[in-house]
Coordinates of C-alpha atoms in Angstrom, one line a residue:
Chain A
M1 CA 25.9 -50.2 -11.9
T2 CA 29.2 -51.4 -11.0
E3 CA 30.7 -48.0 -9.7
V4 CA 28.0 -48.6 -7.0
N5 CA 28.6 -52.4 -5.8
P6 CA 31.7 -52.6 -3.2
I7 CA 34.8 -53.3 -3.5
V8 CA 35.3 -57.3 -3.3
I9 CA 39.4 -57.6 -4.3
E10 CA 41.6 -54.8 -3.7
T11 CA 45.4 -55.1 -3.5
H12 CA 48.0 -52.7 -3.1
N13 CA 51.6 -53.0 -4.2
L14 CA 51.1 -56.3 -4.3
S15 CA 54.2 -57.6 -5.5
K16 CA 55.9 -61.7 -5.7
N17 CA 59.9 -62.0 -6.5
Y18 CA 60.9 -66.0 -6.9
D19 CA 64.9 -65.9 -5.9
G20 CA 65.9 -63.0 -7.3
V21 CA 62.8 -62.6 -10.8
Q22 CA 60.3 -60.5 -10.4
A23 CA 56.9 -62.1 -11.2
L24 CA 54.5 -59.2 -9.9
T25 CA 55.5 -55.6 -9.6
N26 CA 52.9 -53.1 -7.3
L27 CA 50.0 -54.8 -9.0
N28 CA 47.1 -52.3 -7.6
L29 CA 43.4 -53.8 -8.7
K30 CA 40.2 -53.1 -7.9
V31 CA 37.6 -56.2 -8.3
R32 CA 34.0 -54.4 -7.9
K33 CA 30.9 -56.9 -6.7
N34 CA 28.7 -59.2 -8.9
S35 CA 31.9 -58.1 -12.1
I36 CA 32.7 -61.0 -14.0
F37 CA 36.3 -60.1 -14.1
G38 CA 38.7 -60.8 -16.7
F39 CA 42.7 -60.3 -16.0
L40 CA 44.3 -60.8 -19.0
G41 CA 48.1 -61.1 -20.2
P42 CA 50.6 -63.6 -22.1
N43 CA 51.5 -66.4 -20.8
G44 CA 53.8 -66.0 -17.7
A45 CA 52.3 -62.3 -16.5
G46 CA 52.0 -63.3 -13.6
K47 CA 48.1 -64.2 -13.0
T48 CA 48.5 -67.5 -11.0
T49 CA 50.8 -66.2 -9.5
T50 CA 48.5 -63.3 -8.4
I51 CA 45.9 -66.0 -8.0
K52 CA 47.5 -67.7 -5.7
L53 CA 48.9 -64.8 -4.1
L54 CA 45.0 -64.1 -3.1
L55 CA 44.3 -67.6 -2.3
G56 CA 47.4 -67.1 0.0
L57 CA 48.5 -70.3 -1.7
I58 CA 52.2 -67.6 -1.9
N59 CA 53.3 -64.6 0.1
P60 CA 54.1 -61.8 -0.9
T61 CA 57.7 -60.3 -0.9
E62 CA 55.5 -56.4 -0.4
G63 CA 52.0 -55.1 -0.6
G64 CA 49.7 -56.5 0.3
G65 CA 45.4 -56.8 -0.3
V66 CA 41.3 -57.4 1.1
I67 CA 39.5 -59.7 0.3
F68 CA 36.2 -59.0 1.1
D69 CA 38.2 -56.6 4.3
R70 CA 40.3 -59.4 5.4
N71 CA 43.4 -59.5 5.1
I72 CA 44.9 -62.2 2.8
T73 CA 48.0 -62.7 4.3
R74 CA 47.1 -63.0 7.6
E75 CA 43.5 -63.9 7.1
S76 CA 43.3 -66.5 4.5
I77 CA 41.1 -69.2 6.1
Q78 CA 38.6 -66.3 6.4
V79 CA 39.4 -65.6 3.2
R80 CA 39.6 -68.8 1.5
Q81 CA 35.7 -69.6 3.7
R82 CA 34.2 -67.1 1.3
V83 CA 35.9 -68.2 -1.7
G84 CA 35.5 -70.8 -4.6
Y85 CA 38.5 -71.8 -6.5
L86 CA 39.3 -73.5 -9.5
P87 CA 43.1 -74.6 -10.3
Q88 CA 44.7 -73.8 -13.8
N89 CA 44.8 -77.6 -14.7
P90 CA 42.6 -79.2 -12.0
E91 CA 43.6 -82.5 -10.6
F92 CA 41.7 -84.4 -7.9
Y93 CA 42.1 -87.8 -6.0
E94 CA 41.7 -89.7 -9.1
N95 CA 40.3 -92.6 -7.4
M96 CA 37.7 -90.5 -5.8
T97 CA 34.3 -90.4 -8.1
A98 CA 33.0 -86.9 -8.5
R99 CA 30.2 -87.3 -6.0
Q100 CA 33.4 -88.4 -3.8
I101 CA 35.4 -85.2 -4.7
L102 CA 32.0 -82.4 -4.2
E103 CA 31.8 -84.3 -0.9
F104 CA 35.0 -83.7 0.4
S105 CA 34.7 -80.2 -1.1
L106 CA 31.8 -79.8 1.0
K107 CA 32.4 -80.5 4.0
F108 CA 35.1 -78.3 4.3
Y109 CA 32.4 -75.4 4.9
Y110 CA 29.3 -77.5 6.2
Q111 CA 27.8 -80.1 7.7
G112 CA 24.5 -81.5 7.5
S113 CA 22.0 -84.8 7.3
H114 CA 23.1 -87.4 4.6
E115 CA 20.2 -86.1 3.1
A116 CA 21.5 -82.5 2.9
I117 CA 24.9 -82.3 1.4
Q118 CA 23.4 -85.2 -0.8
N119 CA 20.5 -82.8 -2.5
R120 CA 23.4 -80.0 -2.4
I121 CA 25.6 -82.7 -4.6
E122 CA 22.8 -83.5 -6.7
E123 CA 22.3 -80.0 -7.6
I124 CA 26.1 -79.1 -8.5
L125 CA 25.9 -82.5 -10.5
K126 CA 22.7 -81.5 -12.0
L127 CA 24.2 -77.3 -13.1
V128 CA 27.6 -79.2 -14.0
E129 CA 26.1 -81.4 -16.3
L130 CA 27.7 -84.8 -14.5
E131 CA 24.7 -86.7 -13.2
D132 CA 25.6 -89.2 -15.4
K133 CA 29.1 -89.8 -14.8
A134 CA 29.1 -88.7 -10.9
N135 CA 29.5 -91.9 -9.5
R136 CA 33.0 -93.3 -12.3
P137 CA 36.5 -92.5 -11.0
I138 CA 38.1 -89.2 -11.4
K139 CA 40.8 -90.9 -14.0
G140 CA 38.7 -91.2 -16.8
Y141 CA 37.3 -88.0 -17.5
S142 CA 38.2 -85.6 -20.3
G143 CA 39.5 -82.0 -20.0
G144 CA 36.1 -80.6 -20.3
E145 CA 34.4 -83.1 -17.8
R146 CA 37.5 -82.2 -15.2
Q147 CA 37.2 -78.2 -16.6
R148 CA 33.1 -79.1 -15.3
L149 CA 34.1 -80.9 -11.9
G150 CA 36.5 -77.8 -11.3
I151 CA 33.9 -75.7 -11.4
G152 CA 31.0 -77.3 -9.7
Q153 CA 33.7 -78.1 -6.6
S154 CA 34.2 -74.2 -6.7
V155 CA 31.0 -73.4 -5.8
I156 CA 29.3 -76.5 -4.2
H157 CA 29.3 -73.7 -0.5
K158 CA 27.7 -70.6 -2.3
P159 CA 31.0 -68.9 -2.0
D160 CA 30.8 -65.1 -2.6
L161 CA 33.8 -65.1 -4.8
L162 CA 34.9 -67.3 -7.3
I163 CA 38.1 -67.4 -8.4
L164 CA 39.0 -69.3 -11.9
D165 CA 42.4 -69.8 -13.4
E166 CA 42.1 -70.3 -17.3
P167 CA 38.9 -72.3 -17.1
T168 CA 38.7 -72.5 -21.2
A169 CA 42.3 -73.1 -21.5
S170 CA 42.2 -76.7 -22.4
L171 CA 38.5 -76.7 -23.4
D172 CA 37.3 -77.8 -27.4
P173 CA 35.0 -75.0 -28.5
I174 CA 32.1 -76.8 -27.1
G175 CA 33.8 -77.4 -24.0
R176 CA 34.1 -73.6 -23.9
H177 CA 30.8 -72.6 -24.6
S178 CA 29.8 -74.7 -22.3
V179 CA 32.3 -73.4 -19.2
L180 CA 31.1 -69.7 -20.3
N181 CA 27.4 -70.4 -20.0
L182 CA 28.1 -71.5 -16.7
M183 CA 29.9 -68.2 -15.4
T184 CA 27.5 -66.3 -16.8
K185 CA 24.7 -68.1 -14.6
L186 CA 26.7 -67.9 -11.5
Q187 CA 27.8 -64.4 -12.1
E188 CA 24.1 -63.5 -10.5
E189 CA 24.7 -65.0 -7.3
T190 CA 28.8 -64.5 -6.8
T191 CA 32.1 -62.1 -7.6
I192 CA 33.5 -63.8 -10.8
F193 CA 37.8 -62.9 -11.6
Y194 CA 39.4 -65.0 -13.7
S195 CA 42.8 -64.7 -15.5
T196 CA 42.8 -66.0 -19.2
H197 CA 44.9 -65.4 -22.5
I198 CA 41.7 -66.0 -24.4
L199 CA 40.7 -62.5 -25.7
D200 CA 37.1 -63.8 -27.4
D201 CA 36.0 -65.3 -23.8
V202 CA 36.4 -62.2 -22.3
Q203 CA 34.5 -60.1 -24.6
R204 CA 32.0 -62.4 -24.3
V205 CA 30.9 -63.2 -20.3
S206 CA 33.4 -60.3 -18.7
D207 CA 32.3 -56.2 -17.9
T208 CA 35.4 -55.2 -16.3
V209 CA 39.1 -56.2 -17.2
A210 CA 42.9 -56.0 -15.7
I211 CA 45.6 -56.8 -18.7
L212 CA 49.1 -57.5 -16.7
N213 CA 52.3 -57.8 -18.9
H214 CA 55.6 -58.4 -16.7
G215 CA 53.6 -58.5 -13.3
K216 CA 52.3 -55.4 -14.0
L217 CA 49.4 -54.1 -14.6
V218 CA 49.0 -51.9 -17.7
A219 CA 45.3 -51.5 -18.0
Q220 CA 41.9 -51.5 -16.0
G221 CA 39.0 -51.3 -15.7
A222 CA 34.8 -51.4 -17.7
I223 CA 35.8 -53.4 -21.3
Q224 CA 33.9 -50.1 -22.7
E225 CA 35.0 -47.4 -21.4
L226 CA 39.0 -49.1 -22.5
I227 CA 37.8 -49.5 -25.7
A228 CA 36.3 -46.2 -25.5
G229 CA 39.2 -44.7 -24.4
K230 CA 42.1 -45.9 -25.9
E231 CA 41.5 -44.4 -29.4
G232 CA 38.7 -42.3 -29.4
I233 CA 35.6 -43.0 -32.5
I234 CA 37.2 -43.2 -35.7
Y235 CA 34.9 -43.2 -39.0
T236 CA 37.0 -45.3 -42.5
V237 CA 35.7 -43.1 -45.6
K238 CA 36.7 -44.6 -48.6
I239 CA 36.8 -41.2 -51.5
K240 CA 37.6 -41.3 -55.0
N241 CA 38.3 -37.9 -56.7
A242 CA 38.3 -36.3 -52.9
S243 CA 40.0 -33.2 -52.8
E244 CA 42.2 -31.1 -50.2
R245 CA 39.0 -28.3 -50.1
I246 CA 36.6 -31.1 -48.6
Q247 CA 39.5 -32.3 -46.0
K248 CA 39.8 -28.8 -45.0
S249 CA 36.1 -27.7 -45.0
L250 CA 36.1 -31.4 -42.5
L251 CA 39.0 -29.9 -39.8
K252 CA 37.0 -26.8 -39.3
Q253 CA 34.1 -28.6 -37.4
Q254 CA 34.9 -28.7 -33.5
W255 CA 33.5 -32.8 -33.4
I256 CA 36.3 -33.4 -35.9
T257 CA 39.6 -33.6 -34.2
D258 CA 42.2 -35.1 -36.7
I259 CA 42.4 -36.9 -40.2
Q260 CA 44.9 -39.2 -41.4
S261 CA 44.9 -40.6 -45.3
E262 CA 46.5 -43.5 -46.6
I263 CA 45.9 -44.5 -50.7
S264 CA 44.4 -47.3 -51.5
E265 CA 42.9 -49.1 -55.1
N266 CA 42.8 -45.8 -56.6
A267 CA 41.0 -44.0 -53.7
Q268 CA 41.7 -42.2 -50.4
K269 CA 41.0 -44.2 -47.6
W270 CA 40.6 -41.5 -45.0
Y271 CA 40.3 -42.1 -41.0
I272 CA 38.5 -39.3 -38.9
N273 CA 38.7 -38.6 -36.0
I274 CA 35.8 -37.9 -34.0
S275 CA 34.6 -36.4 -30.7
D276 CA 31.2 -35.9 -30.9
E277 CA 29.4 -39.1 -32.1
D278 CA 26.0 -36.9 -32.3
Q279 CA 27.5 -34.4 -34.8
A280 CA 29.2 -37.1 -36.2
E281 CA 26.0 -39.6 -37.2
K282 CA 24.0 -36.3 -38.7
N283 CA 26.3 -34.6 -40.4
L284 CA 29.5 -36.2 -41.8
L285 CA 27.8 -38.1 -44.6
R286 CA 26.3 -35.0 -46.0
L287 CA 29.7 -32.8 -45.6
L288 CA 31.5 -35.4 -47.7
L289 CA 28.5 -35.1 -50.8
K290 CA 28.5 -32.2 -51.1
D291 CA 31.0 -32.0 -53.6
D292 CA 29.2 -33.7 -56.8
N293 CA 32.3 -34.8 -57.9
V294 CA 32.7 -36.9 -54.9
S295 CA 32.3 -40.3 -54.7
I296 CA 32.0 -42.7 -51.6
T297 CA 32.8 -46.7 -51.9
E298 CA 33.3 -47.1 -48.1
F299 CA 31.8 -45.6 -45.1
Y300 CA 31.6 -47.4 -41.5
R301 CA 33.1 -46.5 -37.4
K302 CA 35.3 -48.7 -37.0
K303 CA 34.6 -50.8 -34.6
Y304 CA 37.9 -51.9 -32.5
E305 CA 37.3 -55.4 -30.7
L306 CA 39.1 -56.7 -27.5
E307 CA 42.0 -57.6 -29.3
D308 CA 43.1 -54.5 -30.7
I309 CA 43.2 -53.2 -27.4
F310 CA 45.1 -55.5 -25.4
L311 CA 47.3 -56.0 -28.6
K312 CA 48.3 -52.5 -28.4
V313 CA 48.4 -51.9 -24.6
I314 CA 51.0 -54.6 -24.7
E315 CA 53.0 -53.3 -27.2
E316 CA 52.9 -49.5 -25.4
D317 CA 54.2 -51.1 -22.8
E318 CA 56.3 -53.3 -24.7
D319 CA 58.3 -50.5 -26.1
V320 CA 58.3 -48.3 -22.5
S321 CA 60.0 -51.3 -21.0
K322 CA 63.1 -51.0 -23.8
Chain B
M1 CA 16.1 -73.6 -0.8
S2 CA 14.7 -75.7 1.7
Q3 CA 16.6 -78.6 1.3
N4 CA 20.0 -77.1 1.8
E5 CA 18.9 -75.3 5.6
Q6 CA 20.2 -78.0 6.7
L7 CA 23.3 -77.6 5.5
V8 CA 25.0 -75.5 9.0
P9 CA 28.3 -73.4 8.0
I10 CA 31.0 -75.1 10.5
K11 CA 33.4 -72.9 12.2
S12 CA 35.5 -75.4 13.9
K13 CA 38.8 -74.6 13.4
W14 CA 39.2 -78.8 13.3
N15 CA 37.4 -79.5 10.1
G16 CA 40.0 -79.1 7.8
F17 CA 41.8 -81.5 9.6
L18 CA 39.4 -83.6 10.2
N19 CA 38.3 -84.3 6.5
I20 CA 41.7 -84.1 5.4
L21 CA 42.7 -87.3 8.4
F22 CA 39.4 -88.8 6.5
I23 CA 41.3 -89.1 3.2
E24 CA 43.4 -90.6 5.0
L25 CA 42.1 -93.3 6.0
N26 CA 39.7 -94.2 3.6
D27 CA 42.8 -94.2 1.1
W28 CA 44.2 -96.9 3.3
W29 CA 41.9 -98.6 4.3
K30 CA 39.2 -99.5 1.7
G31 CA 41.4 -101.1 -1.1
S32 CA 44.1 -103.9 -0.6
D33 CA 47.3 -101.9 0.9
W34 CA 46.2 -101.9 4.6
L35 CA 46.1 -106.4 4.1
V36 CA 49.6 -106.4 1.5
M37 CA 51.2 -104.2 4.5
T38 CA 49.3 -106.5 7.1
L39 CA 50.6 -109.9 5.8
I40 CA 53.9 -108.0 4.5
W41 CA 54.9 -107.9 8.6
I42 CA 53.1 -110.9 9.7
G43 CA 55.3 -113.2 7.7
I44 CA 57.9 -111.0 8.7
G45 CA 58.1 -110.9 12.0
N46 CA 55.7 -114.0 13.3
G47 CA 56.7 -116.1 11.0
I48 CA 60.2 -115.7 10.7
T49 CA 59.8 -116.0 14.8
A50 CA 57.6 -119.3 14.4
L51 CA 60.0 -120.7 11.6
T52 CA 63.3 -120.3 14.0
A53 CA 61.3 -121.9 17.0
L54 CA 60.0 -124.6 15.2
G55 CA 63.1 -125.4 13.9
A56 CA 65.0 -125.0 17.1
P57 CA 62.8 -126.8 19.9
D58 CA 64.9 -125.5 22.7
I59 CA 65.3 -122.0 22.3
D60 CA 63.8 -119.6 24.8
L61 CA 61.4 -117.1 25.2
P62 CA 63.8 -113.8 25.7
T63 CA 65.8 -114.8 21.9
M64 CA 62.3 -115.3 20.8
I65 CA 61.4 -112.2 21.2
N66 CA 64.7 -110.8 20.7
I67 CA 64.1 -112.3 17.3
F68 CA 60.7 -110.7 16.6
F69 CA 61.5 -107.7 17.5
L70 CA 64.2 -106.9 15.9
F71 CA 62.3 -107.9 12.8
L72 CA 59.3 -106.0 13.6
G73 CA 62.1 -102.9 14.9
F74 CA 64.6 -103.0 11.8
F75 CA 63.0 -103.9 8.8
P76 CA 59.7 -102.1 8.9
P77 CA 61.5 -98.6 8.6
I78 CA 62.1 -99.5 5.0
A79 CA 58.1 -100.1 4.6
T80 CA 57.4 -96.3 6.3
I81 CA 59.7 -94.8 3.8
L82 CA 58.7 -96.3 0.8
V83 CA 55.4 -95.6 2.1
M84 CA 55.9 -92.0 3.2
Q85 CA 58.2 -90.7 0.7
D86 CA 55.4 -89.3 -1.8
S87 CA 52.9 -88.4 1.0
I88 CA 53.9 -84.7 0.4
V89 CA 56.0 -84.7 -2.4
G90 CA 52.9 -86.6 -4.0
E91 CA 50.5 -83.8 -3.3
K92 CA 53.3 -81.2 -4.1
R93 CA 53.5 -83.2 -7.9
S94 CA 50.0 -83.6 -8.7
G95 CA 48.7 -80.3 -7.9
T96 CA 46.5 -81.4 -5.1
I97 CA 48.1 -79.7 -2.7
S98 CA 47.4 -76.6 -3.8
W99 CA 43.4 -77.4 -4.4
L100 CA 43.4 -78.6 -0.4
L101 CA 45.2 -75.3 0.5
S102 CA 42.8 -73.5 -1.1
K103 CA 39.7 -74.0 0.7
P104 CA 39.3 -73.0 4.5
V105 CA 42.2 -75.2 6.3
S106 CA 45.5 -74.4 7.8
R107 CA 48.8 -76.1 6.3
R108 CA 49.3 -76.7 10.2
S109 CA 46.1 -79.2 10.0
F110 CA 47.5 -80.2 7.2
I111 CA 50.7 -81.7 7.9
L112 CA 48.8 -82.8 11.3
A113 CA 46.1 -85.1 9.2
K114 CA 49.6 -86.6 7.6
W115 CA 50.8 -87.3 10.4
L116 CA 48.1 -89.0 12.1
G117 CA 46.4 -90.7 9.4
N118 CA 49.6 -92.0 8.0
S119 CA 50.6 -93.0 11.8
I120 CA 47.4 -95.0 12.0
N121 CA 47.0 -96.9 8.8
L122 CA 51.5 -98.1 10.0
L123 CA 50.8 -98.6 13.0
T124 CA 48.1 -100.7 12.6
C125 CA 49.6 -103.0 9.6
I126 CA 53.7 -102.3 10.6
V127 CA 53.0 -102.7 14.9
L128 CA 49.8 -103.4 16.1
I129 CA 48.5 -106.2 15.0
P130 CA 51.8 -108.7 14.6
C131 CA 52.6 -107.6 18.0
I132 CA 48.9 -109.3 19.0
I133 CA 49.8 -111.9 16.8
G134 CA 52.9 -112.1 18.3
Y135 CA 51.4 -112.1 22.1
L136 CA 49.2 -115.2 21.0
E137 CA 52.7 -116.6 19.0
F138 CA 55.1 -116.8 22.0
F139 CA 52.3 -118.3 24.7
L140 CA 51.6 -121.3 22.4
L141 CA 55.1 -121.8 21.3
T142 CA 56.4 -121.5 25.1
G143 CA 53.7 -121.6 27.2
E144 CA 54.5 -118.8 29.1
L145 CA 52.4 -115.9 29.2
L146 CA 54.0 -112.3 29.1
S147 CA 53.0 -109.3 31.6
L148 CA 50.6 -107.3 30.1
S149 CA 51.4 -104.0 30.8
N150 CA 55.0 -104.7 29.9
Y151 CA 54.2 -105.9 26.6
L152 CA 52.2 -102.9 25.5
A153 CA 54.8 -100.7 27.0
G154 CA 57.2 -102.7 24.6
I155 CA 54.3 -101.7 22.2
G156 CA 55.3 -98.3 22.4
I157 CA 58.5 -98.5 22.4
V158 CA 58.4 -99.9 18.8
T159 CA 55.7 -98.2 18.0
I160 CA 57.8 -94.5 18.7
N161 CA 60.9 -95.8 16.4
Q162 CA 58.2 -96.0 13.5
L163 CA 56.8 -92.9 13.9
F164 CA 60.4 -92.1 14.3
F165 CA 60.7 -91.9 10.9
I166 CA 57.2 -91.5 10.2
G167 CA 58.1 -88.2 11.3
L168 CA 61.8 -87.7 9.4
T169 CA 60.2 -88.4 5.5
L170 CA 57.3 -86.6 6.8
Y171 CA 59.5 -83.5 7.2
L172 CA 61.2 -84.3 4.2
G173 CA 58.8 -84.3 2.1
T174 CA 57.9 -80.2 3.2
V175 CA 62.0 -80.1 1.6
M176 CA 62.2 -82.1 -1.1
E177 CA 60.4 -82.2 -4.0
T178 CA 61.0 -85.5 -4.9
P179 CA 59.8 -88.9 -3.8
G180 CA 63.5 -90.5 -4.0
G181 CA 64.7 -86.9 -2.9
V182 CA 62.8 -87.9 0.8
A183 CA 63.3 -91.4 1.3
A184 CA 67.1 -91.5 0.3
L185 CA 68.5 -89.8 4.3
P186 CA 66.5 -92.3 6.5
M187 CA 67.1 -95.3 4.4
I188 CA 70.4 -95.2 4.8
F189 CA 70.3 -93.0 8.4
N190 CA 68.2 -96.7 8.5
F191 CA 71.1 -99.0 7.7
A192 CA 73.5 -97.1 9.4
Q193 CA 72.7 -97.2 12.9
Q194 CA 74.3 -100.3 13.0
F195 CA 77.5 -98.2 12.6
L196 CA 76.7 -95.4 14.6
Q197 CA 76.1 -97.7 18.0
S198 CA 79.9 -97.9 18.2
I199 CA 80.4 -93.8 18.2
P200 CA 80.9 -93.4 22.5
Y201 CA 77.3 -92.0 23.2
A202 CA 75.3 -93.0 20.2
I203 CA 73.4 -95.0 21.8
Y204 CA 71.1 -93.2 23.5
V205 CA 70.4 -90.7 21.0
L206 CA 69.8 -93.1 17.9
P207 CA 66.0 -94.8 17.5
M208 CA 67.7 -98.2 17.1
S209 CA 69.1 -98.5 20.4
L210 CA 65.0 -99.1 21.5
I211 CA 65.0 -102.6 18.9
L212 CA 68.8 -103.4 19.2
N213 CA 71.4 -103.6 21.7
Q214 CA 75.1 -105.2 20.1
T215 CA 75.8 -106.4 23.8
G216 CA 72.7 -107.6 25.4
N217 CA 69.2 -107.0 25.5
S218 CA 67.5 -103.9 23.9
I219 CA 65.3 -101.9 25.5
V220 CA 62.1 -103.1 24.9
V221 CA 63.0 -107.1 25.0
S222 CA 64.0 -105.5 28.7
I223 CA 61.1 -104.2 29.3
I224 CA 58.7 -107.0 27.9
L225 CA 61.4 -109.6 30.0
N226 CA 60.9 -107.0 33.8
Q227 CA 64.2 -106.2 33.0
T228 CA 66.2 -103.2 33.6
P229 CA 66.7 -101.8 30.4
F230 CA 70.7 -100.6 30.0
T231 CA 69.2 -97.4 29.4
L232 CA 65.5 -95.6 28.7
I233 CA 67.6 -92.0 27.2
P234 CA 66.8 -93.3 23.9
I235 CA 63.0 -93.3 24.6
L236 CA 63.7 -90.1 25.4
T237 CA 65.8 -88.6 22.6
T238 CA 63.8 -90.4 20.4
S239 CA 60.6 -89.1 21.3
L240 CA 61.8 -85.6 21.2
F241 CA 63.4 -86.3 18.0
V242 CA 59.6 -87.2 16.8
I243 CA 58.5 -84.1 18.2
L244 CA 61.5 -81.4 16.8
F245 CA 60.4 -83.3 12.8
L246 CA 56.7 -83.0 13.0
L247 CA 57.8 -79.2 14.1
L248 CA 59.7 -78.6 11.4
A249 CA 57.9 -80.2 9.5
I250 CA 54.7 -77.6 10.4
W251 CA 57.6 -74.7 10.3
K252 CA 58.8 -75.0 6.6
F253 CA 55.2 -76.3 5.3
E254 CA 53.8 -72.7 6.5
N255 CA 56.8 -71.0 4.7
T256 CA 56.9 -72.6 1.5
D257 CA 55.3 -71.2 -1.8
L258 CA 53.2 -73.3 -3.0

């Protein structure tokens, strides 16, 4: 499904150098329509720089990119016509109310009767749950309310692409939950490209991710592919009285590619690499229990979290850099 | 959604400009800033002129006009600089500029809206209202009615002087990162002009020559009194500076990473 969707964002060797400091190097990104694309990386990895380049707020030193087939440098205004943006720490005119900010934002894109404008503002206020505070100056807003208003102003014109820079970074768990729910709701109507370093959020709502480190793209793909593709399927077995014979007989199976073992509390812990998921499900436990002396105290398929993948990819990149 | 069918996408290139201009005007006129600023310059321009005239009953009209336009030409740039110092830098520092420019608005429109908005705000309070009151004041104090066309031309000349400082501070706002940095140079320049005027030929390029001439009537006073000014060149040079600062501000801002 994801593969057939057209590409919304595509960059080619996008690079940015700030007075001798290389912030981004040869970034080649592809973001498909209607995906929730998580743009991951540690602080200072170049996430915000990338977003600013996409929006034309800064100019690339090399390379370039297109959004909706429009050049991000030369046709930035046309690009921004179809994009909604939430900055990392949204700052608005403090004396204005949420209603005024939304009206101001809408009028960059649309004109219409007072009633039509107010109707759209009401829809957004309801979406971001700020109806009660719509007429209060923003200077009294909490971080979460400010963030929700930020999302509101970014979607007021029903953009085809929503770019969110660390949308949950400064929020408490309730605020985070509410923003992530909002993002899931919005996915039906738009493509969401968002940067974050909160891996739980990405695993919860994203379908595709890219990992950036020191300004370089170190991984990109669908989350499930990324997780599965990194180390393959591994079964963990805690086994007592295991003989070498069992290990040899296991390794004779074509669908078992490797076994690593370690001693753990008077038992052995085996990590069995599998190439065929179905064969493993049907036969692995049976093969292990063929020997009557063996007792098995743990048997499970190792589950990877995005965090494992993220840390591994970053560590590998750090090693290569050294 | 039927209610949103009434919303029509905007195609005009100038839309972002008008939207930002509206914010500039609304922010100034909805609060009390405009009133405070107007009262200050009525007090300084009209008040001091009236007190001088009432204290010296034999004072003539040219002297009164000289006093009025000196106070309304030399000191208001200070207020202009103080108001303008934060116009661009404040938005850069708060981060609102990145938010605004993520909308479909060009940087040129942003600068032009800032320039026009601040010009309307400041010129109305600092020049236009005190000058309108001044016209009536001169009549009440002397019984003489000045030529309206000449007087309007005089207002135009004081306006050019203010636009010089609006343009200069706007340009510096695109270059500098702190309000103090923006204000310092124009402030020093405004005060230094009276000394710079002694440099040969400097009177032809300094904006102060529009409102102060150390050897006779200034250009603005000469025009209001229907006399031949000692020169008209500063009107041209100051106007060129106004355009130059605006172009520089646009160029610099279009080439700045935000």
